[in-house]
Tab-separated table of C-alpha atoms in Angstrom:
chain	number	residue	atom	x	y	z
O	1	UNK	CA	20.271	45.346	-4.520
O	2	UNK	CA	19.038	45.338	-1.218
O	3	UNK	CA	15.416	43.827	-2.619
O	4	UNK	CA	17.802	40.670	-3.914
O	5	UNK	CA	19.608	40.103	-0.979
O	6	UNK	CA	16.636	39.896	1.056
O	7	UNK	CA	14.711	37.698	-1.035
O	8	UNK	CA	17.662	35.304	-1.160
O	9	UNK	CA	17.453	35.534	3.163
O	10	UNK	CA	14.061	34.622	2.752
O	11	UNK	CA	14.096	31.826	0.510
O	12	UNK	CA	17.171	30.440	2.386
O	13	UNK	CA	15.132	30.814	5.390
O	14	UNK	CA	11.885	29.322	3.790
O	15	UNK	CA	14.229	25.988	2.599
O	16	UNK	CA	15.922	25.382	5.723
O	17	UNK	CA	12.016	25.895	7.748
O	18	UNK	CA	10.635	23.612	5.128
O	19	UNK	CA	13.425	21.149	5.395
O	20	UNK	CA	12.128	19.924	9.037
O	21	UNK	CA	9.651	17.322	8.573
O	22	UNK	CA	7.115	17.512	10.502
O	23	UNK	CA	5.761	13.991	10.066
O	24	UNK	CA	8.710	12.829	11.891
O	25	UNK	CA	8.985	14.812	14.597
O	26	UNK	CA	5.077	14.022	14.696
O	27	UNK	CA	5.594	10.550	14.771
O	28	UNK	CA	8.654	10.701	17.354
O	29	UNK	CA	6.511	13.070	19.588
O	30	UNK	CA	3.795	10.073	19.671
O	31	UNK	CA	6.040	7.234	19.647
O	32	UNK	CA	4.538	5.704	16.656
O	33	UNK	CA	6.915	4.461	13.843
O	34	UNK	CA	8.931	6.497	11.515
O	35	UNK	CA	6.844	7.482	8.582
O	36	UNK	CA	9.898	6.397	6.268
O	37	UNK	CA	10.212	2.905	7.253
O	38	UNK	CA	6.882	1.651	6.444
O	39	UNK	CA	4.021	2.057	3.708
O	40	UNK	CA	4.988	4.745	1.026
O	41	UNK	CA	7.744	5.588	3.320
O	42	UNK	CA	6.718	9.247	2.922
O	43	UNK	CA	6.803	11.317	5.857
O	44	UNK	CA	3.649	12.809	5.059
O	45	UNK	CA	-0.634	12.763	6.867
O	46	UNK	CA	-1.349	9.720	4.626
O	47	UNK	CA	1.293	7.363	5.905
O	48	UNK	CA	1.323	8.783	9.238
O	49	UNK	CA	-2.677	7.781	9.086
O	50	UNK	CA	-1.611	4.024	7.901
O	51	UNK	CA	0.110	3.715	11.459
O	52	UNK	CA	-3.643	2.869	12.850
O	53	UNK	CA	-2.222	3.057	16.646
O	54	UNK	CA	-3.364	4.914	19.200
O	55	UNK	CA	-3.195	9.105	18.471
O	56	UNK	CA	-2.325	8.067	14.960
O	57	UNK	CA	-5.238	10.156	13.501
O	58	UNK	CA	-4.252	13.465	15.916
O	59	UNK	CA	-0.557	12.886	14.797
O	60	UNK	CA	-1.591	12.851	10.982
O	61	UNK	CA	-3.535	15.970	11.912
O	62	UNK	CA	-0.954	17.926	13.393
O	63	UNK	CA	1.178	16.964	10.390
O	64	UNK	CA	-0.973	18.478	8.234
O	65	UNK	CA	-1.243	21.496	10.361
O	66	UNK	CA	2.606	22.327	10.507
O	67	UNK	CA	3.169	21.037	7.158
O	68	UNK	CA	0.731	23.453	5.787
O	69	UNK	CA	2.432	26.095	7.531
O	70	UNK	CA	5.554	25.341	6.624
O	71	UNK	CA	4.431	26.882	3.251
O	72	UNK	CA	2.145	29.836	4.839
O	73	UNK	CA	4.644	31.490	7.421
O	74	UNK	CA	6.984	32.280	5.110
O	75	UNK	CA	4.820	33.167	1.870
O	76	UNK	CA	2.578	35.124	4.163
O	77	UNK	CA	5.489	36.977	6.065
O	78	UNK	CA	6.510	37.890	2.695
O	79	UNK	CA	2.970	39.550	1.375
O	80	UNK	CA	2.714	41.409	4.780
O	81	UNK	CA	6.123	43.372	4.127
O	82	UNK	CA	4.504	44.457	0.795
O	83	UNK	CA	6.362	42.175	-1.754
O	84	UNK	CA	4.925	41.387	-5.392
O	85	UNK	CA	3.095	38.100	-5.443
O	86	UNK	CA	5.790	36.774	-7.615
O	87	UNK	CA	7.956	37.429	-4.672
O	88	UNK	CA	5.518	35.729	-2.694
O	89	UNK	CA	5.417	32.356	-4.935
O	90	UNK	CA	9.080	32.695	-4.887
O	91	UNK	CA	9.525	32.153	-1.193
O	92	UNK	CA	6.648	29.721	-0.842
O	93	UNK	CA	7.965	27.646	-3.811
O	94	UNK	CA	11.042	27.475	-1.453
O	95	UNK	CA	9.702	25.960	1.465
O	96	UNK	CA	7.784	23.416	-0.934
O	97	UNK	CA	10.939	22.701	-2.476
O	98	UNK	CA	12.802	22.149	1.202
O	99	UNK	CA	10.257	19.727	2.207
O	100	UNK	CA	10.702	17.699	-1.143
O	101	UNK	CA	14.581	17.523	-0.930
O	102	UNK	CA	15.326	18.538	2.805
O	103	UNK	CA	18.929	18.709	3.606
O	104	UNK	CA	18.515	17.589	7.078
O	105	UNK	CA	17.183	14.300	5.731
O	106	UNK	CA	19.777	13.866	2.767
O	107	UNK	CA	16.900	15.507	0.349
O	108	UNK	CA	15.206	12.219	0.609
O	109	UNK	CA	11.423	14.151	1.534
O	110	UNK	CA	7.695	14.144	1.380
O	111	UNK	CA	5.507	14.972	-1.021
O	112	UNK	CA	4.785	19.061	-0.629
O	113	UNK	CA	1.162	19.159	-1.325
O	114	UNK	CA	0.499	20.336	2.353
O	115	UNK	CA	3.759	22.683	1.990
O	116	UNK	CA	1.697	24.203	-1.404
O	117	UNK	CA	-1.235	24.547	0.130
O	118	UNK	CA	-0.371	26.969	2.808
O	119	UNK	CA	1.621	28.891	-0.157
O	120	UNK	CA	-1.213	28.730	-2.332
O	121	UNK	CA	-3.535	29.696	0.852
O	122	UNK	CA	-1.608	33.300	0.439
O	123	UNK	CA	-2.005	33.685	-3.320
O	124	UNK	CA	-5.673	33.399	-3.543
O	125	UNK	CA	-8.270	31.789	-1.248
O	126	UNK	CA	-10.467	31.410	-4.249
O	127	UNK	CA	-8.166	29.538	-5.979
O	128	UNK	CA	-7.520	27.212	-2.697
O	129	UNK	CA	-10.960	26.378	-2.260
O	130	UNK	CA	-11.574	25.307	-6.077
O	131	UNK	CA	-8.249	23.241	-6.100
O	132	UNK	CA	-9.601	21.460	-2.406
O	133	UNK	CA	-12.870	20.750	-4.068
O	134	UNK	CA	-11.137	19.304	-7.351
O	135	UNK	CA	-9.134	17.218	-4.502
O	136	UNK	CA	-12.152	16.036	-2.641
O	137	UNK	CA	-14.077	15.076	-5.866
O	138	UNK	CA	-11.001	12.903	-7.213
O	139	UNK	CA	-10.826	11.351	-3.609
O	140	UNK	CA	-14.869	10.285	-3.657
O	141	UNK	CA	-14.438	8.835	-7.270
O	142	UNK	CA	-10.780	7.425	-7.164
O	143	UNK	CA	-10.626	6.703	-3.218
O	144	UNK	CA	-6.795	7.173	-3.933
O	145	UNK	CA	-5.377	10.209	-1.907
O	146	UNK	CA	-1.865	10.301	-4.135
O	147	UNK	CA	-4.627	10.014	-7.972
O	148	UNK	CA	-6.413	12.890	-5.878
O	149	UNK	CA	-3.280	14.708	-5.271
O	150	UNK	CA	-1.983	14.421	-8.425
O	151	UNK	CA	-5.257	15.561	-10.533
O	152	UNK	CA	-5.292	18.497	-8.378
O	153	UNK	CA	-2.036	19.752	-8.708
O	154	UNK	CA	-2.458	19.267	-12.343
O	155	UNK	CA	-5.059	22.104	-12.348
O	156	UNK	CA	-2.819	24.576	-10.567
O	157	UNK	CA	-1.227	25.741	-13.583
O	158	UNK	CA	-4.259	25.970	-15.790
O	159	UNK	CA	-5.972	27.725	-13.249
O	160	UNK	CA	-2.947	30.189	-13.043
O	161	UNK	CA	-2.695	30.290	-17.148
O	162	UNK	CA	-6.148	31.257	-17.530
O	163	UNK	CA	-5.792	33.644	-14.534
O	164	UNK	CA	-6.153	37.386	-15.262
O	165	UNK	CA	-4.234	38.164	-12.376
O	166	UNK	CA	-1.703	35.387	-12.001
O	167	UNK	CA	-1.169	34.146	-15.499
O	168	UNK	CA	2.800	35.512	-15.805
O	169	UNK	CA	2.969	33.207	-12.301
O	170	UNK	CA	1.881	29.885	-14.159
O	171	UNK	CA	5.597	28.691	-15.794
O	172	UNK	CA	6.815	28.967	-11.715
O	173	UNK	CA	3.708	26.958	-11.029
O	174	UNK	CA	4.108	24.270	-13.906
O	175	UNK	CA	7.873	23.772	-12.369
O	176	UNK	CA	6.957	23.444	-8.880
O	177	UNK	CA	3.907	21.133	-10.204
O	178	UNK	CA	5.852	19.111	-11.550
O	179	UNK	CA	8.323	18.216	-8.953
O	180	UNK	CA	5.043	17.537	-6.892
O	181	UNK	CA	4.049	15.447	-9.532
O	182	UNK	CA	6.936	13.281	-9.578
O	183	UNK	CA	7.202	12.650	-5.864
O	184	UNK	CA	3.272	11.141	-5.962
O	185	UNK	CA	4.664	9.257	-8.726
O	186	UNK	CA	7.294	7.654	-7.007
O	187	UNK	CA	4.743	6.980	-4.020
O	188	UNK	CA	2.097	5.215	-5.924
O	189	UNK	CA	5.106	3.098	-7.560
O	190	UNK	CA	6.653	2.104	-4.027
O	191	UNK	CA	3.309	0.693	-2.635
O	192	UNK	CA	2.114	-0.816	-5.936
O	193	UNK	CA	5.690	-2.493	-5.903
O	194	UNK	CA	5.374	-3.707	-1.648
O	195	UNK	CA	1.264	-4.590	-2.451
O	196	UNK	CA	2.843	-7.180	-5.052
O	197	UNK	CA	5.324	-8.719	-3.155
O	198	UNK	CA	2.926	-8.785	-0.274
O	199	UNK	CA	0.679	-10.777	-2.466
O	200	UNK	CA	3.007	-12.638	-4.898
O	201	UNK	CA	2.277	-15.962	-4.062
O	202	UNK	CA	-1.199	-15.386	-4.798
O	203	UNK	CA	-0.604	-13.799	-8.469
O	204	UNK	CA	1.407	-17.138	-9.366
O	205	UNK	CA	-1.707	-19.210	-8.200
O	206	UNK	CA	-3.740	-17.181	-9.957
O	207	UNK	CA	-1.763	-17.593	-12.858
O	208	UNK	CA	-0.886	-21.094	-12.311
O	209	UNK	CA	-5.160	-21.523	-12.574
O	210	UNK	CA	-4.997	-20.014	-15.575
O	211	UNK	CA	-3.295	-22.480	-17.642
């Protein structure tokens, strides 16, 4: 009993720590725009990036940074008191799932790849370093960070299926994946919708040339 009650303090915990965005508290800290109001709108390194204003870059990094432990803090705090590592998905997936719907923002979040990272940092290292590699070879072939994003949380739960060790993980995995998975979605649809009214005039030209 006592084992439930303090998982459930520790995944409240990990929500309400992954709930505070860091991107806009970033942003705020460098007096650059909120993240939300402009590009994807996602307060995430990507948009912060898109700013291209003085400490832009240093804001995205430090974005990255807390984001990424937002998701190792608490998963790590959890392996260090000797918990199973389903325990230890179970808090991470927490904080990932606090910076996707935060409720000091309405639930209206980022994405939670950075947030998974730092969980996934605690799982396995091996596993971290194959998934950042199948990241950095979508990026150099795609040159889309959200395509990357996506086609690397798509391994996750194949890499977790086929896993000796983590296999009975990989349905937790394929859940949180999926929410990941949707929130890229919506991202690539919000700037493929603001790149066509940005250049709607010249698709009726086009058009108009056509016939």
């Amino acid at each position: 009993m006592l084992l439930i009650i303090n998982l459930l303090l520790a995944s409240a915990c990990a929500y309400f720590l992954g709930s505070v965005l860091s991107a806009v508290w970033c942003a705020w800290c460098f007096s650059l725009p909120d993240p939300r109001g402009f590009g994807s709108k996602n307060p995430g390194t990507t948009n912060i990036a898109r700013t291209k204003r003085p400490y832009a870059k240093f804001a995205a990094l430090m974005t990255l940074l807390l984001d990424v432990l937002k998701g190792y803090i608490p998963a790590y705090t959890i392996a260090l008191l000797g918990y199973t590592k389903t325990c230890v998905l179970l808090v991470g997936s927490m904080a990932v799932i606090g910076h996707i719907f935060p409720i000091y923002y309405r639930f209206n979040g980022g994405k939670g790849m950075a947030t998974a990272l730092g969980v996934l940092m605690v799982l396995s290292w091996e596993f971290t370093l194959l998934n950042s590699c199948v990241w950095a070879v979508s990026y150099y072939v795609f040159r889309i960070a959200s395509v990357s994003s996506i086609i690397s949380v798509l391994t996750l739960p194949v890499l977790f299926l086929y896993s000796d060790q983590f296999y009975l993980l990989s349905p937790c995995v394929l859940l949180l994946s999926i929410f990941i998975i949707y929130k890229h979605l919506s991202n690539i649809y919000v700037l493929s919708l603001e790149a066509f009214l940005r250049n709607k005039e010249s698709f009726k030209s086009a058009l108009l040339a056509m016939f």
